[in-house]
Amino acid sequence: KTIEFTGALHATVVKQVRLKNPSTKTLVYNATLVGRDADDFSLPKGNTVTIAPKRQTSINVEFTSRFLRPAEAVLLLISKSVGGIDGATLTFSLKSEVKHIEPAVSLSVCLIL
């Protein structure tokens, strides 16, 4: 699955990834960001995700663009064994696109002749 982050240059865009646990046991995942632009993405609520049995949860992924070129990374969710139960490793492709540039400062210039 690909998650797309679209916004202005230097803007922060937040996306939610919904995770479901269909089993009767608690699942715990360690989330890691890897790839060329992994430093531009972050997990503001930390790297550990716990999903109660038969429940769902969402994790936030933030992206702040620093360049005009598209950024790419991968979100890896690797299961930690809890009571002998392991979940499947999950991967999400993260891609960004800068759609516009907003000026950081506006200057007014007055010419006196």
PDB file of C-alpha atoms in Angstrom:
ATOM      1  CA  LYS A   1       0.000   0.000   0.000  1.00  0.00           C
ATOM      2  CA  THR A   2       1.212   3.523  -0.826  1.00  0.00           C
ATOM      3  CA  ILE A   3       0.495   6.519   1.377  1.00  0.00           C
ATOM      4  CA  GLU A   4       0.781   9.857  -0.414  1.00  0.00           C
ATOM      5  CA  PHE A   5       1.674  13.124   1.309  1.00  0.00           C
ATOM      6  CA  THR A   6       0.744  16.207  -0.726  1.00  0.00           C
ATOM      7  CA  GLY A   7       1.185  19.807   0.372  1.00  0.00           C
ATOM      8  CA  ALA A   8       3.175  23.009   0.255  1.00  0.00           C
ATOM      9  CA  LEU A   9       6.953  23.256   0.508  1.00  0.00           C
ATOM     10  CA  HIS A  10       8.042  23.230   4.197  1.00  0.00           C
ATOM     11  CA  ALA A  11       4.505  22.288   5.315  1.00  0.00           C
ATOM     12  CA  THR A  12       3.863  19.352   7.636  1.00  0.00           C
ATOM     13  CA  VAL A  13       1.307  16.810   6.423  1.00  0.00           C
ATOM     14  CA  VAL A  14      -0.116  14.145   8.756  1.00  0.00           C
ATOM     15  CA  LYS A  15      -1.628  10.868   7.564  1.00  0.00           C
ATOM     16  CA  GLN A  16      -3.225   8.158   9.659  1.00  0.00           C
ATOM     17  CA  VAL A  17      -2.577   4.467   9.084  1.00  0.00           C
ATOM     18  CA  ARG A  18      -5.361   2.256  10.452  1.00  0.00           C
ATOM     19  CA  LEU A  19      -4.318  -1.156  11.734  1.00  0.00           C
ATOM     20  CA  LYS A  20      -6.752  -3.946  12.626  1.00  0.00           C
ATOM     21  CA  ASN A  21      -6.214  -6.957  14.842  1.00  0.00           C
ATOM     22  CA  PRO A  22      -8.619  -9.781  13.912  1.00  0.00           C
ATOM     23  CA  SER A  23      -7.050 -12.228  16.391  1.00  0.00           C
ATOM     24  CA  THR A  24      -7.980 -12.955  19.995  1.00  0.00           C
ATOM     25  CA  LYS A  25      -4.492 -12.000  21.225  1.00  0.00           C
ATOM     26  CA  THR A  26      -2.853  -8.595  21.645  1.00  0.00           C
ATOM     27  CA  LEU A  27      -0.453  -7.638  18.849  1.00  0.00           C
ATOM     28  CA  VAL A  28       2.548  -5.377  19.403  1.00  0.00           C
ATOM     29  CA  TYR A  29       4.517  -3.835  16.538  1.00  0.00           C
ATOM     30  CA  ASN A  30       7.778  -1.918  16.363  1.00  0.00           C
ATOM     31  CA  ALA A  31       7.448   0.808  13.710  1.00  0.00           C
ATOM     32  CA  THR A  32      10.528   1.883  11.738  1.00  0.00           C
ATOM     33  CA  LEU A  33      11.018   4.382   8.922  1.00  0.00           C
ATOM     34  CA  VAL A  34      13.665   3.420   6.356  1.00  0.00           C
ATOM     35  CA  GLY A  35      14.815   4.676   2.977  1.00  0.00           C
ATOM     36  CA  ARG A  36      16.394   7.620   1.209  1.00  0.00           C
ATOM     37  CA  ASP A  37      14.184  10.278   2.814  1.00  0.00           C
ATOM     38  CA  ALA A  38      13.244   8.544   6.076  1.00  0.00           C
ATOM     39  CA  ASP A  39      14.469  11.565   8.084  1.00  0.00           C
ATOM     40  CA  ASP A  40      11.704  13.716   6.551  1.00  0.00           C
ATOM     41  CA  PHE A  41       9.022  11.402   7.985  1.00  0.00           C
ATOM     42  CA  SER A  42       8.281  10.860  11.671  1.00  0.00           C
ATOM     43  CA  LEU A  43       6.079   8.914  14.072  1.00  0.00           C
ATOM     44  CA  PRO A  44       5.052  11.538  16.653  1.00  0.00           C
ATOM     45  CA  LYS A  45       3.475   9.050  19.066  1.00  0.00           C
ATOM     46  CA  GLY A  46       6.528   6.807  19.204  1.00  0.00           C
ATOM     47  CA  ASN A  47       7.655   3.574  17.602  1.00  0.00           C
ATOM     48  CA  THR A  48       5.623   1.010  19.539  1.00  0.00           C
ATOM     49  CA  VAL A  49       2.087   0.166  18.428  1.00  0.00           C
ATOM     50  CA  THR A  50      -0.182  -2.063  20.534  1.00  0.00           C
ATOM     51  CA  ILE A  51      -3.449  -3.396  19.118  1.00  0.00           C
ATOM     52  CA  ALA A  52      -5.906  -5.036  21.493  1.00  0.00           C
ATOM     53  CA  PRO A  53      -7.683  -8.252  20.427  1.00  0.00           C
ATOM     54  CA  LYS A  54     -10.502  -7.742  17.892  1.00  0.00           C
ATOM     55  CA  ARG A  55      -9.792  -3.991  17.859  1.00  0.00           C
ATOM     56  CA  GLN A  56      -8.186  -1.422  15.606  1.00  0.00           C
ATOM     57  CA  THR A  57      -5.898   1.531  16.153  1.00  0.00           C
ATOM     58  CA  SER A  58      -4.422   4.317  14.078  1.00  0.00           C
ATOM     59  CA  ILE A  59      -0.878   5.618  13.971  1.00  0.00           C
ATOM     60  CA  ASN A  60       0.060   9.062  12.724  1.00  0.00           C
ATOM     61  CA  VAL A  61       2.843   9.510  10.190  1.00  0.00           C
ATOM     62  CA  GLU A  62       4.110  13.072   9.682  1.00  0.00           C
ATOM     63  CA  PHE A  63       6.000  14.431   6.691  1.00  0.00           C
ATOM     64  CA  THR A  64       7.685  17.821   6.408  1.00  0.00           C
ATOM     65  CA  SER A  65       8.928  18.700   2.940  1.00  0.00           C
ATOM     66  CA  ARG A  66      12.378  20.258   2.666  1.00  0.00           C
ATOM     67  CA  PHE A  67      12.885  19.990  -1.091  1.00  0.00           C
ATOM     68  CA  LEU A  68      10.820  20.309  -4.265  1.00  0.00           C
ATOM     69  CA  ARG A  69      11.700  16.777  -5.394  1.00  0.00           C
ATOM     70  CA  PRO A  70       9.447  13.912  -4.283  1.00  0.00           C
ATOM     71  CA  ALA A  71      10.474  12.167  -1.066  1.00  0.00           C
ATOM     72  CA  GLU A  72      10.259   8.409  -0.554  1.00  0.00           C
ATOM     73  CA  ALA A  73      10.527   6.098   2.431  1.00  0.00           C
ATOM     74  CA  VAL A  74       9.055   2.873   3.783  1.00  0.00           C
ATOM     75  CA  LEU A  75       7.139   2.369   7.019  1.00  0.00           C
ATOM     76  CA  LEU A  76       7.940  -1.085   8.433  1.00  0.00           C
ATOM     77  CA  LEU A  77       5.807  -2.575  11.187  1.00  0.00           C
ATOM     78  CA  ILE A  78       7.589  -5.595  12.652  1.00  0.00           C
ATOM     79  CA  SER A  79       5.691  -7.733  15.130  1.00  0.00           C
ATOM     80  CA  LYS A  80       7.063  -8.350  18.609  1.00  0.00           C
ATOM     81  CA  SER A  81       6.255 -11.751  20.069  1.00  0.00           C
ATOM     82  CA  VAL A  82       3.702 -11.480  22.883  1.00  0.00           C
ATOM     83  CA  GLY A  83       2.826 -14.793  24.531  1.00  0.00           C
ATOM     84  CA  GLY A  84       4.120 -16.666  21.496  1.00  0.00           C
ATOM     85  CA  ILE A  85       1.865 -14.721  19.105  1.00  0.00           C
ATOM     86  CA  ASP A  86       3.460 -12.935  16.143  1.00  0.00           C
ATOM     87  CA  GLY A  87       1.646 -10.737  13.660  1.00  0.00           C
ATOM     88  CA  ALA A  88       2.585 -10.401  10.015  1.00  0.00           C
ATOM     89  CA  THR A  89       5.225  -7.826   9.101  1.00  0.00           C
ATOM     90  CA  LEU A  90       3.508  -4.865   7.425  1.00  0.00           C
ATOM     91  CA  THR A  91       5.058  -2.463   4.928  1.00  0.00           C
ATOM     92  CA  PHE A  92       3.767   0.833   3.565  1.00  0.00           C
ATOM     93  CA  SER A  93       5.387   2.906   0.834  1.00  0.00           C
ATOM     94  CA  LEU A  94       5.503   6.623   1.728  1.00  0.00           C
ATOM     95  CA  LYS A  95       5.671   9.160  -1.112  1.00  0.00           C
ATOM     96  CA  SER A  96       5.411  12.929  -1.187  1.00  0.00           C
ATOM     97  CA  GLU A  97       4.642  15.592  -3.727  1.00  0.00           C
ATOM     98  CA  VAL A  98       5.046  19.348  -3.316  1.00  0.00           C
ATOM     99  CA  LYS A  99       2.030  20.941  -5.012  1.00  0.00           C
ATOM    100  CA  HIS A 100       2.776  24.600  -4.340  1.00  0.00           C
ATOM    101  CA  ILE A 101       5.127  27.025  -2.661  1.00  0.00           C
ATOM    102  CA  GLU A 102       3.918  29.550  -0.120  1.00  0.00           C
ATOM    103  CA  PRO A 103       6.155  32.543   0.583  1.00  0.00           C
ATOM    104  CA  ALA A 104       7.677  32.555   4.044  1.00  0.00           C
ATOM    105  CA  VAL A 105       7.887  36.360   4.135  1.00  0.00           C
ATOM    106  CA  SER A 106       6.252  39.072   2.058  1.00  0.00           C
ATOM    107  CA  LEU A 107       8.140  42.284   1.475  1.00  0.00           C
ATOM    108  CA  SER A 108       6.750  45.595   0.353  1.00  0.00           C
ATOM    109  CA  VAL A 109       9.103  47.822  -1.556  1.00  0.00           C
ATOM    110  CA  CYS A 110       8.537  51.532  -1.861  1.00  0.00           C
ATOM    111  CA  LEU A 111      10.471  53.497  -4.436  1.00  0.00           C
ATOM    112  CA  ILE A 112      11.003  57.197  -3.881  1.00  0.00           C
ATOM    113  CA  LEU A 113      11.900  59.164  -6.983  1.00  0.00           C
TER     114      LEU A 113
END
